Short mmCIF file of C-alpha atoms in Angstrom, two decimals:
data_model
loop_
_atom_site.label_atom_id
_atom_site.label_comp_id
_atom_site.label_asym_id
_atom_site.label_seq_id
_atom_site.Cartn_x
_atom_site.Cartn_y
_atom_site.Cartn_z
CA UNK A 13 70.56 -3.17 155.57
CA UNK A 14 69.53 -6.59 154.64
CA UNK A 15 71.10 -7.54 150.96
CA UNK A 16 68.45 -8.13 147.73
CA UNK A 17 68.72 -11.07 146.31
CA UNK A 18 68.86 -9.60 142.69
CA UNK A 19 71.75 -7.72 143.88
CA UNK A 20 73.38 -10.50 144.72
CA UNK A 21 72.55 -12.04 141.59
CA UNK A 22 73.49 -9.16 139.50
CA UNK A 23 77.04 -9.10 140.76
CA UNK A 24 78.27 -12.49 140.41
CA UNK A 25 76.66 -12.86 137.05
CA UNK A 26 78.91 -9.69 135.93
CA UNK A 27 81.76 -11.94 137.63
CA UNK A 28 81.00 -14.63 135.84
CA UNK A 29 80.27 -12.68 132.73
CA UNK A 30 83.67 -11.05 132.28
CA UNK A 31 86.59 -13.42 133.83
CA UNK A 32 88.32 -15.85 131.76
CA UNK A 33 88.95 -19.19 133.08
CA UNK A 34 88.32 -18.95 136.51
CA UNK A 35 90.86 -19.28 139.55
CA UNK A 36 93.04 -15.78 140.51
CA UNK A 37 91.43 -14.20 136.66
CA UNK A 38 88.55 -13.46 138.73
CA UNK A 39 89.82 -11.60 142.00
CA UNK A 40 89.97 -8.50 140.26
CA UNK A 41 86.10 -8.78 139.41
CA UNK A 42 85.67 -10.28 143.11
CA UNK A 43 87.07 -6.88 144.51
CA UNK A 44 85.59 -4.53 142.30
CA UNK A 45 81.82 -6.07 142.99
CA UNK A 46 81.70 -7.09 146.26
CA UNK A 47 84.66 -5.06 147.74
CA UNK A 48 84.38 -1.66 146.04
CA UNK A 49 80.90 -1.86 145.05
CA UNK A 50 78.94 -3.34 147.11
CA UNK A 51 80.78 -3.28 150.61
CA UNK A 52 79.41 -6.64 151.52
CA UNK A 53 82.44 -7.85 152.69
CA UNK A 54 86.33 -6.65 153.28
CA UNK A 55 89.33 -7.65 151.18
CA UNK A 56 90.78 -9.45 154.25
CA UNK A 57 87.30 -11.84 154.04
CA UNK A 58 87.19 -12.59 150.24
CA UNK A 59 90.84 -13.64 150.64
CA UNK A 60 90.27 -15.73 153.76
CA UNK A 61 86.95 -16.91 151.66
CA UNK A 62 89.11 -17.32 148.51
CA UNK A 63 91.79 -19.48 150.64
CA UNK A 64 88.61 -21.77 151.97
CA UNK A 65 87.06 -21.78 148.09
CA UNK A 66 90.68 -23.44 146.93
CA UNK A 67 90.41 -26.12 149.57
CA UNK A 68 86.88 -27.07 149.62
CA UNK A 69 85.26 -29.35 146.62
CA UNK A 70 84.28 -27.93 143.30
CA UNK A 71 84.89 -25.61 141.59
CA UNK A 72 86.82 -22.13 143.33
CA UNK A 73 84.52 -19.70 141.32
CA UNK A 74 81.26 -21.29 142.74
CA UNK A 75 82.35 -21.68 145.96
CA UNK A 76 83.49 -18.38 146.21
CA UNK A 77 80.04 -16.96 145.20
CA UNK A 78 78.51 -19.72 147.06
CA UNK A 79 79.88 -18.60 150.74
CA UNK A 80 79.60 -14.95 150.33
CA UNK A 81 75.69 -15.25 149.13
CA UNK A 82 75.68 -17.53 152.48
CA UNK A 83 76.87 -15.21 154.27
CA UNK A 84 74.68 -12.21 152.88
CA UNK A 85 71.56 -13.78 152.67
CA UNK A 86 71.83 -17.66 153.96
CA UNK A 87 71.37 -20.77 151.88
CA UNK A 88 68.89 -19.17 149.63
CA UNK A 89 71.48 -16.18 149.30
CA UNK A 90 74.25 -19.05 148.70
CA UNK A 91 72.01 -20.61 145.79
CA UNK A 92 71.14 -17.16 144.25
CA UNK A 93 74.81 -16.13 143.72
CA UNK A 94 75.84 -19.55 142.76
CA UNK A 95 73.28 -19.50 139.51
CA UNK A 96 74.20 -15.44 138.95
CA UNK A 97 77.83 -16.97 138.57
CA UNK A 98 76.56 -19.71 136.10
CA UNK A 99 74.53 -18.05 133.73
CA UNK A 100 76.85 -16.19 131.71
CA UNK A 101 78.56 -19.74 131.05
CA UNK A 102 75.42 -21.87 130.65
CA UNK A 103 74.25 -18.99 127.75
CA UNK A 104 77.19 -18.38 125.97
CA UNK A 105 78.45 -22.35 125.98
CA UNK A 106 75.08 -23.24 124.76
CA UNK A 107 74.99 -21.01 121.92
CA UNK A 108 78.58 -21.59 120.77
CA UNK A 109 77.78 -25.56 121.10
CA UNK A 110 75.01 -25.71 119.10
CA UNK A 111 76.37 -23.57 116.26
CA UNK A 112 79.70 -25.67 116.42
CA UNK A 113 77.23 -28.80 115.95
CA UNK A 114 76.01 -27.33 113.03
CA UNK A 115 79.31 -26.67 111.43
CA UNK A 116 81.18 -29.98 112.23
CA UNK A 117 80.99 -31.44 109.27
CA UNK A 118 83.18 -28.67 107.71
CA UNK A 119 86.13 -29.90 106.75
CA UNK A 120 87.76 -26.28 107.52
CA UNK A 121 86.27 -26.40 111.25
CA UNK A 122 87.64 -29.91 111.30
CA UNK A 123 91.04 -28.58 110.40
CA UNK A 124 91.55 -25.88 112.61
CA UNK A 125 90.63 -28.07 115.64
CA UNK A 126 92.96 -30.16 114.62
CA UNK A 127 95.29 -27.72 115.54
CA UNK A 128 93.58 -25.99 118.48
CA UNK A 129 93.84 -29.42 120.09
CA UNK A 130 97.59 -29.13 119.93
CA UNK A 131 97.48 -25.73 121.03
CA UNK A 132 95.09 -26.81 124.07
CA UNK A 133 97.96 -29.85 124.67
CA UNK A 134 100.65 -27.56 124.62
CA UNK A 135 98.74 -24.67 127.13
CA UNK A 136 98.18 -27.63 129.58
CA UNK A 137 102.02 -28.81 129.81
CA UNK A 138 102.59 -25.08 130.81
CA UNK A 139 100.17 -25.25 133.19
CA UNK A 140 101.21 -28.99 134.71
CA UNK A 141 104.59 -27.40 134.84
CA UNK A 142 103.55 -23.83 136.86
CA UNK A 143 101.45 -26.39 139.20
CA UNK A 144 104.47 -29.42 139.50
CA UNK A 145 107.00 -26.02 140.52
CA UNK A 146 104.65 -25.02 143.64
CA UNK A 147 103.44 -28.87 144.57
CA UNK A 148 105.96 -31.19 143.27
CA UNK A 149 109.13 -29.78 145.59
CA UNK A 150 110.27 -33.02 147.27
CA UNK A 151 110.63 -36.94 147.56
CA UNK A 152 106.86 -37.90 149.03
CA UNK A 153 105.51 -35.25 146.72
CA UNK A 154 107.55 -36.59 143.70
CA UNK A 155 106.43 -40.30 144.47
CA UNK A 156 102.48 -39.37 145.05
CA UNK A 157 102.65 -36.88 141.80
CA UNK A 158 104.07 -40.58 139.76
CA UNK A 159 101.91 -43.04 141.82
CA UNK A 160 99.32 -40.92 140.64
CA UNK A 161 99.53 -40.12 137.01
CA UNK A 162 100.56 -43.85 136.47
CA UNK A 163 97.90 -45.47 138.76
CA UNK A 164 95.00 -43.30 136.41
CA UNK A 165 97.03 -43.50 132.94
CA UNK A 166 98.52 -47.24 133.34
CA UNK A 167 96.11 -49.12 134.72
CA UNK A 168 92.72 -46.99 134.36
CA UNK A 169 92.39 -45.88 138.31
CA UNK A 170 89.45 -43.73 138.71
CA UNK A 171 90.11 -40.43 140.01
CA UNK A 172 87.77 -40.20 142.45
CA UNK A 173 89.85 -43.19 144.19
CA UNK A 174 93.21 -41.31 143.66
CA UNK A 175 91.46 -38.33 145.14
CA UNK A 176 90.60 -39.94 148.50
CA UNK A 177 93.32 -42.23 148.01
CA UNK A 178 95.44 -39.27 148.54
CA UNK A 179 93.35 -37.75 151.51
CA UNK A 180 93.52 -40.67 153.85
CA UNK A 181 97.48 -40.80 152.50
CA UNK A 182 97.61 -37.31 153.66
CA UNK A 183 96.07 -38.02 157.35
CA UNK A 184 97.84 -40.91 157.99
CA UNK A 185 101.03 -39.45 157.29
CA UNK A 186 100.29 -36.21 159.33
CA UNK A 187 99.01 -38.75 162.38
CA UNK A 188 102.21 -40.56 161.94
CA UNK A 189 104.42 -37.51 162.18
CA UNK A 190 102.52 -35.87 165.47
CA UNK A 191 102.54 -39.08 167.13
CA UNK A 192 106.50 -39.84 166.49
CA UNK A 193 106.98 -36.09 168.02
CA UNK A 194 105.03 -36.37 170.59
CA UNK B 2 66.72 -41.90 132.39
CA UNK B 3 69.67 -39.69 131.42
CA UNK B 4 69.33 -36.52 132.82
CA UNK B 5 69.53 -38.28 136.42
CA UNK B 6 72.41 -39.99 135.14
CA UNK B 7 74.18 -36.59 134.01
CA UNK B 8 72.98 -34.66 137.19
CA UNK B 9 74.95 -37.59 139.11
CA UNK B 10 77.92 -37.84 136.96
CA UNK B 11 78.76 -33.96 137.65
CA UNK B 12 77.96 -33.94 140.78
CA UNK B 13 80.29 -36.72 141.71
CA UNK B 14 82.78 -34.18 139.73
CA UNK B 15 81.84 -31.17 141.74
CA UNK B 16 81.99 -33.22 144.84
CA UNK B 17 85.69 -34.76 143.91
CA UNK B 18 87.43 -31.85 141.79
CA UNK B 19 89.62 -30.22 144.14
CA UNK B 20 91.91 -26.61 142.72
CA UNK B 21 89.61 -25.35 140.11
CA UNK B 22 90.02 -25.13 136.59
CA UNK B 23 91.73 -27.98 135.27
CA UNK B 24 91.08 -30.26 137.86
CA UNK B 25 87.88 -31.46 136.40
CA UNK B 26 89.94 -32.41 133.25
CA UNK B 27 90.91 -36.53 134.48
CA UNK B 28 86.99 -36.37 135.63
CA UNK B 29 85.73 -35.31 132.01
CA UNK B 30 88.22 -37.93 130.24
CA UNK B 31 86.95 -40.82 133.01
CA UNK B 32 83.79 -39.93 132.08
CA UNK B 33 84.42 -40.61 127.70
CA UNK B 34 85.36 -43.95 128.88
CA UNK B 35 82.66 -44.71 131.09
CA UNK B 36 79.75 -42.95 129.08
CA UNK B 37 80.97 -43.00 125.42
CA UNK B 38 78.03 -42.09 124.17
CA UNK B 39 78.08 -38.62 125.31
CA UNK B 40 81.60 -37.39 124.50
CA UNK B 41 84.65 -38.63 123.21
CA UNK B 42 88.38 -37.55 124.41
CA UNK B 43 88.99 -36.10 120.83
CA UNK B 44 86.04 -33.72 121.65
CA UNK B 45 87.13 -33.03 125.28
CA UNK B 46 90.15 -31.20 124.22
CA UNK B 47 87.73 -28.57 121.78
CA UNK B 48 86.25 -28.00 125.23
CA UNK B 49 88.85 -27.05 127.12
CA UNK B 50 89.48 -24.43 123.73
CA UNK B 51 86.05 -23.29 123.50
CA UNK B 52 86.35 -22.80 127.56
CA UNK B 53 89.36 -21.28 127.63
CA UNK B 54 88.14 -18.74 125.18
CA UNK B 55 85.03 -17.86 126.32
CA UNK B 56 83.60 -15.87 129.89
CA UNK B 57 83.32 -18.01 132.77
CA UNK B 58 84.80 -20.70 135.32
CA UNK B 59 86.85 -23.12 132.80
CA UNK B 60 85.02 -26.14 134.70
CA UNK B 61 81.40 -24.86 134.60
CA UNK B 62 81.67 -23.91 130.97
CA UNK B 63 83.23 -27.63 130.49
CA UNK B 64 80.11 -28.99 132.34
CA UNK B 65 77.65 -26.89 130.61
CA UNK B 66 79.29 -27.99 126.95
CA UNK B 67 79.94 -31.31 127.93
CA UNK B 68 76.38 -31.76 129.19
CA UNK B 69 75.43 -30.24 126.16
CA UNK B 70 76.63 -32.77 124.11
CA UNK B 71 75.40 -35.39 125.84
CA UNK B 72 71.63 -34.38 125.79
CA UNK B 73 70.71 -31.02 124.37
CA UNK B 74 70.08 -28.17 125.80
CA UNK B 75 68.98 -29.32 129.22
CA UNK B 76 71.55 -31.95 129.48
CA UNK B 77 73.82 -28.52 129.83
CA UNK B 78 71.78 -27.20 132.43
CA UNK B 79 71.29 -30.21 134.36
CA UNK B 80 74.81 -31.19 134.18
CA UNK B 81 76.34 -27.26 135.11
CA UNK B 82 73.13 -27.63 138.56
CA UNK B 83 75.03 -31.37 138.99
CA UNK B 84 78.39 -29.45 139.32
CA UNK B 85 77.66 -26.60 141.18
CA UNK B 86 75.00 -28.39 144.11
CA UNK B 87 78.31 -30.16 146.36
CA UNK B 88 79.55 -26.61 146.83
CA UNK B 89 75.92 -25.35 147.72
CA UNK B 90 75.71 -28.51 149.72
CA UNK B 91 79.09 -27.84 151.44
CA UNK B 92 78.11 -24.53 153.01
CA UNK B 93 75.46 -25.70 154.67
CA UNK B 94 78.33 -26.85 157.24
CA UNK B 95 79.56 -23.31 156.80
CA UNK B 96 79.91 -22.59 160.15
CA UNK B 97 83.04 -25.45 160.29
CA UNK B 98 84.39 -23.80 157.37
CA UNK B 99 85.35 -20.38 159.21
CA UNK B 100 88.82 -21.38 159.81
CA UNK B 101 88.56 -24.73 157.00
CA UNK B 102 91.70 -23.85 155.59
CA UNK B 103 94.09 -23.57 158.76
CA UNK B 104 92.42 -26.91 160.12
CA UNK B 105 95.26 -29.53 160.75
CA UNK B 106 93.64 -31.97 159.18
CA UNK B 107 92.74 -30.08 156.05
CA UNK B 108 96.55 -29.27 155.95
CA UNK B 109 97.82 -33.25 156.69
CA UNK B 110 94.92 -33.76 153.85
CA UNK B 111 96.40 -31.45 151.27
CA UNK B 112 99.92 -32.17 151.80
CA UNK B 113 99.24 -35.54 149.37
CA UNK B 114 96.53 -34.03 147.22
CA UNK B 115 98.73 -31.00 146.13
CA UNK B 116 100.99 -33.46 143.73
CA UNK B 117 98.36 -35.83 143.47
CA UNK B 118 96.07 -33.22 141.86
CA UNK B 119 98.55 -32.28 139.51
CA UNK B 120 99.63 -35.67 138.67
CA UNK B 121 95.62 -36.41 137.60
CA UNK B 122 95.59 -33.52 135.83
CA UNK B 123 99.04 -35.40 133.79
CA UNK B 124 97.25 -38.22 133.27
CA UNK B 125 94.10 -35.76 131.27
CA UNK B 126 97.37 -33.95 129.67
CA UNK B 127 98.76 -37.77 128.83
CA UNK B 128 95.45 -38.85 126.84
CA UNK B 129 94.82 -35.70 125.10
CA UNK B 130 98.31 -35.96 124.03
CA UNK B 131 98.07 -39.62 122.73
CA UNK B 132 94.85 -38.62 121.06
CA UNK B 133 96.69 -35.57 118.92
CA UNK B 134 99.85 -37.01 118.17
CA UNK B 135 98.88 -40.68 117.29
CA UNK B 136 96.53 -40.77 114.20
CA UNK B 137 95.29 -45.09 113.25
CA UNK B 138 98.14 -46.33 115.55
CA UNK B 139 100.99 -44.17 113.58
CA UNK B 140 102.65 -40.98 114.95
CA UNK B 141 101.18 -38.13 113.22
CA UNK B 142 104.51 -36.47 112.54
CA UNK B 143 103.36 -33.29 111.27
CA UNK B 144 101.01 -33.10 114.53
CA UNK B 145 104.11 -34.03 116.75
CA UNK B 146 105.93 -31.16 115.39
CA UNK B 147 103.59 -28.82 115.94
CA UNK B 148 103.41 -29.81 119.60
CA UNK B 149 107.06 -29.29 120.25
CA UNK B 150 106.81 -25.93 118.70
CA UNK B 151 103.99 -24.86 120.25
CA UNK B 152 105.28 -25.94 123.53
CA UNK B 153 108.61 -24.30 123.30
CA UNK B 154 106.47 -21.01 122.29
CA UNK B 155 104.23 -21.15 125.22
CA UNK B 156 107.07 -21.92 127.84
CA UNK B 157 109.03 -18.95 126.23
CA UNK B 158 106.15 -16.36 126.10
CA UNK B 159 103.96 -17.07 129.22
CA UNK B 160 102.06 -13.68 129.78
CA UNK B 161 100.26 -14.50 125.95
CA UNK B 162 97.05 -14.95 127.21
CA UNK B 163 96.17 -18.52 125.89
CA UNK B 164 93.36 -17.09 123.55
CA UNK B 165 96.41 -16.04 120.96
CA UNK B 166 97.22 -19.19 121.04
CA UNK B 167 94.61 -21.56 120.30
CA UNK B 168 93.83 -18.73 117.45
CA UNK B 169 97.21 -19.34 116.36
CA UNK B 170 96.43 -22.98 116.61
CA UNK B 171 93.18 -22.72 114.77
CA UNK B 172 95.75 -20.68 111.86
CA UNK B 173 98.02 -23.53 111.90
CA UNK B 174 95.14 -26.39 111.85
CA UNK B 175 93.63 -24.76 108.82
CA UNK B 176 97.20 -24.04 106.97
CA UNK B 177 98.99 -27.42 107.23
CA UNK B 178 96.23 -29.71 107.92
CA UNK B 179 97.09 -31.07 110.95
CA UNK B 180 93.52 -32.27 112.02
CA UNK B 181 95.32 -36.16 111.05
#
């Protein structure tokens, strides 16, 4: 049976709607609406999906929603599920953004983000440090992770040079290695 | 005409972010420097705590707020479409992507950008840092202090879902003044 469009829609705006902060938060959602649910695909496909969504551009949440509405209902289907997933954001970051405009000027706003932009500093050092355990393991990893945060903080390197930078690093060294063992 | 402008600016970040969530953080920060006029890095770091406390993929709702600063209303929109349209883009290859992430190449690839990635996201860490703890070229000692704490806190309780704590930073911004 061929899969509506506002289906489609309906589900990944609920996924959108109720995970916080993206990544692995929303796999739970991801099984219960298009796994449990829905049946459109099986949990063995939204992880092999998921896996693809890490290593592709942009961000995992959209391309998550983006493939499986591909794959449901084609580039159309890919489009619909990508704006079900970006509703809830674009609504609810609007309205908090314009009524944090109008209370800027409060010196009491103005305080207290003062110290939720410690809090925010402090959350990302956790987070470096959770990502630096799984990436940062050995010497080449070490030595890109410090070429990298000193080419961008040092001397202003944008990083969309780092990025591919770091991808033609990544294929030269893998050519390298299957040539010398060849 | 700006909304082009935005549209490209976040689509060059949807096109270049790669591991979700933070990643777009180093984007967002090159972007204060080269468009000043639409955010600052002081205001970057209240976006990652509005988006970390609200529904939603932390780097759309960053895109929609950011673009909402910028230009209203439909500088949000147009920036969140900007975003979003490299992924749309991307799977009209889809058929190449069935086995994308076992490709030798993609491996060789992400073998650098793994430590790369997180080193970027350092570098976002690194300004927001500078921006809290130095206040008109002096360290902001009570600011500093606050850091260490809070970072000792998080390390020591990491299932508190970081809501509690930018609440608890929002208590402690109000109490002791520590907006510098």
């Amino acid at each position: 049976m061929k899969v509506r469009l506002i289906d489609l829609y309906i589900a990944f705006f609920k996924i959108g709607g109720l995970t916080f902060g993206g990544g692995y938060a929303m796999l739970p959602m991801l099984q219960r609406e298009v796994i449990d649910k829905h049946g459109w695909a099986t949990i063995e496909e939204v992880l092999d999906i998921y896996a693809i969504g890490q290593c592709t551009p942009g961000i995992i949440a959209v391309n998550t929603a983006t493939m499986i509405g591909y794959r449901k209902r084609g580039v159309l289907g890919a489009i619909v599920a990508t704006l079900g997933e970006i509703t809830p954001s674009v609504v609810i970051i609007t309205l908090l953004a314009s009524v944090l405009t109008q209370v800027k000027d409060s010196v009491w706003v103005a305080r207290a983000f003062g110290g939720i932009r410690i809090a925010v500093c402090a959350l990302i050092v956790q987070s470096i440090i959770t990502l630096a355990k799984k990436s940062v393991v050995d010497l080449p990893s070490i030595l890109l992770y410090i070429a990298s945060t000193a080419l961008t903080f040092f001397l202003g390197v944008s990083p969309i040079a780092i990025v591919v930078l770091a991808i033609l690093c990544g294929l030269l060294v893998g050519w390298t290695k299957r040539r010398s063992s060849t | 005409m700006i909304f082009l402008a935005l549209f490209w600016e976040f689509f060059k970040i949807g096109l270049f972010s790669i591991g979700g969530g933070l990643a777009t953080l180093p984007f967002l920060y090159k972007l204060a420097e080269t468009h000043p006029q639409w955010l600052t890095a002081a205001q970057i770091a209240d976006m990652v705590a509005i988006s970390e406390s609200t529904p939603g993929p932390l780097g759309i709702n960053m895109a929609t707020y950011a673009g909402y600063h910028a230009a209203g209303l439909f500088g949000g929109l147009v920036a969140t479409v900007g975003e979003v349209t490299p992924s749309v883009i991307i799977i009209l290859i889809a058929r190449f992507l069935e086995n994308f992430d076992k490709n030798q190449y993609v491996g060789d690839a992400f073998w650098a950008l793994r430590p790369t990635v997180v080193g970027l996201i350092t570098f976002a860490g690194l300004r927001l840092l500078s921006i809290v703890v130095w206040s008109a070229g002096s360290l902001n000692l009570p600011a500093s202090i606050a850091f260490a704490l809070f970072v000792v806190l998080v390390l020591r309780f990491k299932k508190v879902h970081p809501l509690v704590w930018i609440a608890l930073g929002a208590g402690a911004g109000i109490l002791f003044n520590l907006g510098g």
